[in-house]
Short mmCIF file of C-alpha atoms in Angstrom, two decimals:
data_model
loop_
_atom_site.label_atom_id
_atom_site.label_comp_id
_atom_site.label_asym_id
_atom_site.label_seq_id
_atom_site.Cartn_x
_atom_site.Cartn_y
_atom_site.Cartn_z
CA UNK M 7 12.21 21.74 13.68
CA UNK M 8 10.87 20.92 10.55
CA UNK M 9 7.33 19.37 9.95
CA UNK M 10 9.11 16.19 8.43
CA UNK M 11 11.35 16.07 11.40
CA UNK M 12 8.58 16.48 13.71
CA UNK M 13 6.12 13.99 11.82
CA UNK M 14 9.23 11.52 12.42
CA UNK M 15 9.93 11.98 15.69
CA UNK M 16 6.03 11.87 16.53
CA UNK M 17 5.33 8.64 14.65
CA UNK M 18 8.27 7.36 16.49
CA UNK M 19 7.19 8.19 20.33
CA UNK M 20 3.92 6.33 18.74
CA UNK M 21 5.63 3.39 18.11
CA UNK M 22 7.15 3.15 21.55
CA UNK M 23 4.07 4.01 22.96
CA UNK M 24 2.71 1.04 21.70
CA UNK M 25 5.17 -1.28 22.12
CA UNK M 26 5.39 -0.25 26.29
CA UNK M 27 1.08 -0.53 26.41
CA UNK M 28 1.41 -3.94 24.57
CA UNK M 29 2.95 -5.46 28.29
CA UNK M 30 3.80 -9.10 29.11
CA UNK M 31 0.14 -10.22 29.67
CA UNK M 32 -1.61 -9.77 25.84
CA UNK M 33 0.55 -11.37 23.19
CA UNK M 34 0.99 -9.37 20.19
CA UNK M 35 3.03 -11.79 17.01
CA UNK M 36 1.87 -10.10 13.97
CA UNK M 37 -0.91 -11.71 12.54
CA UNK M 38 0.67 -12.60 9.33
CA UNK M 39 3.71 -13.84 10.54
CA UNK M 40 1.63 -16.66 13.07
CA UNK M 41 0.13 -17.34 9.68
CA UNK M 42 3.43 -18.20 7.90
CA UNK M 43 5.56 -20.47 10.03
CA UNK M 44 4.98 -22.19 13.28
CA UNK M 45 3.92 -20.18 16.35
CA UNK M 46 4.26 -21.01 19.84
CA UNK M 47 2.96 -19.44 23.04
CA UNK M 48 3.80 -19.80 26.25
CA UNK M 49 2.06 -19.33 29.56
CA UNK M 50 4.27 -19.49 32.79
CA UNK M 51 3.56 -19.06 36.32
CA UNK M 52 5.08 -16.17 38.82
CA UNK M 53 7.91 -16.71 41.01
CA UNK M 54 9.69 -18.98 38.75
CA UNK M 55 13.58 -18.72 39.58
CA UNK M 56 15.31 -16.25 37.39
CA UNK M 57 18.31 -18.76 36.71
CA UNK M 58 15.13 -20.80 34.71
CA UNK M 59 13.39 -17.24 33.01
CA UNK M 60 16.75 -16.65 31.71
CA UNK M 61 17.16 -20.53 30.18
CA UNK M 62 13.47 -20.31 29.26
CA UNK M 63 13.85 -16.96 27.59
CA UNK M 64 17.15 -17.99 25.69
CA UNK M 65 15.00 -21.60 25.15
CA UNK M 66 12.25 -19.43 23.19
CA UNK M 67 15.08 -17.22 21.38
CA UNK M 68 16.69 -19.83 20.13
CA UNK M 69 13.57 -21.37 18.80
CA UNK M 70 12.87 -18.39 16.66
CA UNK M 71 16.71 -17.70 15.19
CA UNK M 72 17.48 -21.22 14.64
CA UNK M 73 14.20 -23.00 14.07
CA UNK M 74 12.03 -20.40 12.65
CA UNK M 75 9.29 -20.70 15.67
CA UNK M 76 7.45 -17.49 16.24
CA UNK M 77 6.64 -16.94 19.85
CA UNK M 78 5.23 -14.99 22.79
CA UNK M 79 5.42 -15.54 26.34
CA UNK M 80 3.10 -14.31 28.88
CA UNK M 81 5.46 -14.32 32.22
CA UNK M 82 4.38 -13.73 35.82
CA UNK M 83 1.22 -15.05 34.97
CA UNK M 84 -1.20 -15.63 38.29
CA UNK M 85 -4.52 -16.13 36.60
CA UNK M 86 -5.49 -16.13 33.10
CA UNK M 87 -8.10 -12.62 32.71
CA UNK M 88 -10.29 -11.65 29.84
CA UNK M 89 -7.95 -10.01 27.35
CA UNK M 90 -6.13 -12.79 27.47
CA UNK M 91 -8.31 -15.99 27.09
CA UNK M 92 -9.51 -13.99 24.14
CA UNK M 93 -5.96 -13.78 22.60
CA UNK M 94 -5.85 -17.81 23.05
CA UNK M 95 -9.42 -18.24 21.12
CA UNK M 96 -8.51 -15.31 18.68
CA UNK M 97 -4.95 -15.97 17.77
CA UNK M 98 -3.74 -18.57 15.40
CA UNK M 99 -1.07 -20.19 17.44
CA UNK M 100 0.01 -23.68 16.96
CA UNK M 101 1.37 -24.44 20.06
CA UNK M 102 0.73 -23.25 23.78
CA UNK M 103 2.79 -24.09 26.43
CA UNK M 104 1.40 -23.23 29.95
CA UNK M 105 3.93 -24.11 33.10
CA UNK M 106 2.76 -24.24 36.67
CA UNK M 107 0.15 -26.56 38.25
CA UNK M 108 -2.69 -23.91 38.69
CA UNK M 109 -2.11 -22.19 35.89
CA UNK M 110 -2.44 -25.87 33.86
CA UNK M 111 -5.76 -26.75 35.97
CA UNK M 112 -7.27 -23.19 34.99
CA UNK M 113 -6.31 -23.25 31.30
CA UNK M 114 -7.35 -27.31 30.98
CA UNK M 115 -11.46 -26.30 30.47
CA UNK M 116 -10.06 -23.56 28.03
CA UNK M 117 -7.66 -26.01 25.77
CA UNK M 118 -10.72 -28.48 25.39
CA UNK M 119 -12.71 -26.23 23.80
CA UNK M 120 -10.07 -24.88 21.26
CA UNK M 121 -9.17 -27.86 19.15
CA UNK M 122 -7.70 -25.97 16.36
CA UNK M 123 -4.41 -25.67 18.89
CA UNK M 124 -2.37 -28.35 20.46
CA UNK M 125 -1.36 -27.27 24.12
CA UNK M 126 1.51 -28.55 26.13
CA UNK M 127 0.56 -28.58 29.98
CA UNK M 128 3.46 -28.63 32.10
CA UNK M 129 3.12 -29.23 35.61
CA UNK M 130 5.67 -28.22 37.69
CA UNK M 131 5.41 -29.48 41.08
CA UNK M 132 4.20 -32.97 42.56
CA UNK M 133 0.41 -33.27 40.58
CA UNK M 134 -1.75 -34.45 44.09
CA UNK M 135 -4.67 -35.17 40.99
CA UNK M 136 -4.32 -36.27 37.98
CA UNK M 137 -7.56 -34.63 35.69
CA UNK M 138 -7.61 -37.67 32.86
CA UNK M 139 -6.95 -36.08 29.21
CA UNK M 140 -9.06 -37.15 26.21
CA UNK M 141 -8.85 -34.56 24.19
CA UNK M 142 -6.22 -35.16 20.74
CA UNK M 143 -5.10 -32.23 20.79
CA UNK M 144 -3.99 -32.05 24.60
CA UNK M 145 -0.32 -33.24 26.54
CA UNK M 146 -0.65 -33.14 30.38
CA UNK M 147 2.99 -33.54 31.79
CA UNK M 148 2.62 -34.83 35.08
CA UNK M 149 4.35 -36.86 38.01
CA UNK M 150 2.03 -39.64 37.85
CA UNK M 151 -0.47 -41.30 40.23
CA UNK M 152 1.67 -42.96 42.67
CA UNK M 153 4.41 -40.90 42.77
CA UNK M 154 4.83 -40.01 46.59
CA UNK M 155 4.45 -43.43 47.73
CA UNK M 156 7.62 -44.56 45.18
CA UNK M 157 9.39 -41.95 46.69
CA UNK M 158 8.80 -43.27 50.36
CA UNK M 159 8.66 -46.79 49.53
CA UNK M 160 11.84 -47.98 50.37
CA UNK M 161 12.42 -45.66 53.23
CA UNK M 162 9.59 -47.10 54.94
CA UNK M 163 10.57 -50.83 54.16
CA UNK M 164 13.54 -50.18 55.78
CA UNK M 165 12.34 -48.86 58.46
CA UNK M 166 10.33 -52.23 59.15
CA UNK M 167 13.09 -54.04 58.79
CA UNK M 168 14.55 -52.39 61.01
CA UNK M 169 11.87 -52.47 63.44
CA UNK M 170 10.82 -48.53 63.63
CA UNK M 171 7.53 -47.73 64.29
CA UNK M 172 5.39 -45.00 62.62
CA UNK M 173 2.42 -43.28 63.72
CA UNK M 174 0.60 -41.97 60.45
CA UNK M 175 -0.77 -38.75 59.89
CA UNK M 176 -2.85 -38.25 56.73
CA UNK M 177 -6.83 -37.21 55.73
CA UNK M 178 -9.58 -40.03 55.18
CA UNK M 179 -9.45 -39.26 51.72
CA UNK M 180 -6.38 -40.68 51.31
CA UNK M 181 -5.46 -44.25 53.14
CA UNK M 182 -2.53 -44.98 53.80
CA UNK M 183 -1.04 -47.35 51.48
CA UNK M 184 -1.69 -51.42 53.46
CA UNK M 185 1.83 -52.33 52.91
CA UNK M 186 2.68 -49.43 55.23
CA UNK M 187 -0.06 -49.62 57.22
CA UNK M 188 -1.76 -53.14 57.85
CA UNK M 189 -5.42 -52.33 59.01
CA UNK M 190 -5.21 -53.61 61.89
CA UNK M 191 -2.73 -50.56 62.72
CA UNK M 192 -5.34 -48.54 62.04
CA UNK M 193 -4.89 -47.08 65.57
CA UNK M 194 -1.17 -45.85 64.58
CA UNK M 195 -3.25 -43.39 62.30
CA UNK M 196 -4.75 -40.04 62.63
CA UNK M 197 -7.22 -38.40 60.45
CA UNK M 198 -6.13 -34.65 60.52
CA UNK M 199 -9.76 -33.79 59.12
CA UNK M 200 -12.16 -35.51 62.23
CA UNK M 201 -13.01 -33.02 64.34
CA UNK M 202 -10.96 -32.63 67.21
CA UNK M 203 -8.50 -35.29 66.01
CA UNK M 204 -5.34 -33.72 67.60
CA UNK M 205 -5.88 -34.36 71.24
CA UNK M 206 -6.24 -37.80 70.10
CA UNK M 207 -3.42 -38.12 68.48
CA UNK M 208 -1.19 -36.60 70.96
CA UNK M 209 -2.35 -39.47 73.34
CA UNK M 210 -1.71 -42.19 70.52
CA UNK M 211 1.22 -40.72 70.46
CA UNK M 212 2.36 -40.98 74.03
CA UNK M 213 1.07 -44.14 74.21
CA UNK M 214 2.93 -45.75 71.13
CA UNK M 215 6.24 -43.65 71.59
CA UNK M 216 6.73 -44.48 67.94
CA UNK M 217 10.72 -43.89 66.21
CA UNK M 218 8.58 -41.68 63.45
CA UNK M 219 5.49 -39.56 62.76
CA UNK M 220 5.28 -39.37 58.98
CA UNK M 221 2.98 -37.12 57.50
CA UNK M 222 0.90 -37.99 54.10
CA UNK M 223 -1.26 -35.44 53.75
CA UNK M 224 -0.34 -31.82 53.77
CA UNK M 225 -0.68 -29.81 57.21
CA UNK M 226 -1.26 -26.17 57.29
CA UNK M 227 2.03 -24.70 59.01
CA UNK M 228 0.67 -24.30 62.64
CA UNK M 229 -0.60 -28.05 62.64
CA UNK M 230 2.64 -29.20 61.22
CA UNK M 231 4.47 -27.26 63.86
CA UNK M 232 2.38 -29.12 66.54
CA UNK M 233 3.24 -32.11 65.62
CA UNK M 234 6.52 -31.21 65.61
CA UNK M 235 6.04 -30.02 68.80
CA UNK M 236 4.96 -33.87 70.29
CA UNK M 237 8.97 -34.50 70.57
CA UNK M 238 9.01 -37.46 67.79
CA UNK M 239 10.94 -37.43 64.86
CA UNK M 240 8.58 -36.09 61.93
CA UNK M 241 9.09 -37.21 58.33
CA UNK M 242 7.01 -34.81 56.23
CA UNK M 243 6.51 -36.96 53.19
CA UNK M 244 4.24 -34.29 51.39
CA UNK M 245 7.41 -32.00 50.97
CA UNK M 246 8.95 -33.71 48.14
CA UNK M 247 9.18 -31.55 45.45
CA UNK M 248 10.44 -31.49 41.86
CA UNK M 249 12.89 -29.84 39.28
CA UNK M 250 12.07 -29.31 35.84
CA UNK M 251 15.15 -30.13 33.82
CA UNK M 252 14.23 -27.60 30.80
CA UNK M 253 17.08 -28.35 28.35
CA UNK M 254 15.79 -32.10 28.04
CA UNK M 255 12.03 -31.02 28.54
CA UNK M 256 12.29 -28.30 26.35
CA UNK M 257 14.88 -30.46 23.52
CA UNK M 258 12.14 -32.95 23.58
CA UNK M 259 8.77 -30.85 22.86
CA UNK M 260 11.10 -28.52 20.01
CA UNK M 261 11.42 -32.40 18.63
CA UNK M 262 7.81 -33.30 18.48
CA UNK M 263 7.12 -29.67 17.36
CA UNK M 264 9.51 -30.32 14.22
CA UNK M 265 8.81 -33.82 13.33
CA UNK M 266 5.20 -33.24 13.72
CA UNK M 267 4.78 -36.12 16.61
CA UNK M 268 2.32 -36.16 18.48
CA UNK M 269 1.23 -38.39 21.56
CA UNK M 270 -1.95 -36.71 23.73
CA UNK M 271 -3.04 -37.57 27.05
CA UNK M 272 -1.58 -37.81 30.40
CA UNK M 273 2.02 -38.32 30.46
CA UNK M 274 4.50 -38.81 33.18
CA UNK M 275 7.30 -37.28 33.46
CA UNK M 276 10.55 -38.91 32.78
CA UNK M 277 13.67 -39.20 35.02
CA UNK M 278 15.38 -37.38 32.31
CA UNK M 279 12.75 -34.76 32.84
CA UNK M 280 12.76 -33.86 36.32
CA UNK M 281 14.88 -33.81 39.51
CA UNK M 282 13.17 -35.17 42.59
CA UNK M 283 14.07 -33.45 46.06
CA UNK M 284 13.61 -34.60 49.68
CA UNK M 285 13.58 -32.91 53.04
#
């Protein structure tokens, strides 16, 4: 082999070898392209379906060939480590998307201290607290305050109409809304977080024989399965869940990216936005 040949195929194998070390986790846009056109980077949670990774991942393609948006995504990401926070203080991105509810409540303290950025926070289940944005230079894509109860409202008006009766389960923390649950039916409720509230209950329970148990505030597994276990129908209101519809989601950020719009803050998401599913 010749020493040109071999100096080839060696800087090559380098090249590779770079490329492979570079991973998913430490994003690597040339510096001088970031510095030339928009760049965008993007921060997603694990276990996201891979029917959305692949319309993400076509999302962020077609961003670059058709709109001339650099990016990088960091995929699979569980928790943001040291390499990496110093790639978002370091690099000159103009945008950073980050998708999943931890991974927005980790990165929040981060964005606020890097002005020079605007982030996109994208929460991607039901947000139980809403952290109030003040920063400019900060979205926070949320479900709202109030967005459980709007989801139950109706079911449980009907229910009084139709003359059901409920026995609450939920934490003192969070009351149960007085339309629901006049206080002086504060004895249909039980506080999953007093100390040795279950035995109560259970008696409450047998002494009310209510149509429904609805749950407000999450139960670990083996408490929600004793409940279960009391023989009354159980509505489990904290299991609602959402969808994020990413073509309209995604169509709408790419429009405020490229008309240079920009509203901060909290926002809630729109019906457009996201799907809402029920047990």
């Amino acid at each position: 082999m010749s020493k040109k040949r071999w100096t080839t195929g060696l800087f090559t194998l380098c090249i590779l070898f770079v490329l492979g070390g570079c991973g998913k986790n430490i994003p690597a846009i040339d510096p001088a392209v970031l510095e030339s056109k928009v760049s965008v980077l993007i921060i997603s949670k694990e276990h996201i379906s891979d029917a959305a990774k692949s319309t993400l991942q076509n999302t962020w393609i077609s961003w670059r060939d058709s709109h001339h948006i650099a990016f990088e995504w960091m995929a699979d990401t569980a928790v943001l480590k040291e390499p990496q926070i110093t790639a978002l203080k370091t690099r000159p991105y103009t945008y950073i998307i980050v998708i999943g509810n931890e991974l927005t409540r980790q990165v929040a303290p981060i964005a606020s201290t890097l002005p020079d950025k605007r982030w996109v926070l994208l929460d991607d289940t039901v947000s139980v607290d809403n952290p109030p944005v003040t920063d400019k230079h900060i979205v926070w894509k949320q479900t709202g305050q109030g967005f459980m109860d709007k989801q139950w409202d109706e079911w449980v008006k009907q229910q009084q109409i139709l003359g059901k009766s409920i026995e609450w389960v939920t934490v003192g923390a969070r009351p149960i809304p007085s339309l629901w649950a006049p206080s002086e039916e504060a004895e249909t409720i039980g506080i999953s977080d007093a100390e040795g509230w279950f035995p109560q209950f259970q008696n409450q329970v047998r002494r009310h024989g209510p149509s429904w148990i609805a749950v407000y505030s999450p139960l670990d597994a083996s408490t929600l399965q004793r409940v279960k276990n009391l023989k009354v129908p159980v509505i489990d209101m904290t299991a609602v869940s959402i969808e994020l519809q990413w073509s309209t989601l995604l169509s709408s950020i790419l429009q405020s990216i490229e008309t240079r719009t920009w509203v901060n803050g909290n926002q809630e998401y729109t019906s457009q936005e996201i799907q809402i599913i029920k047990p």
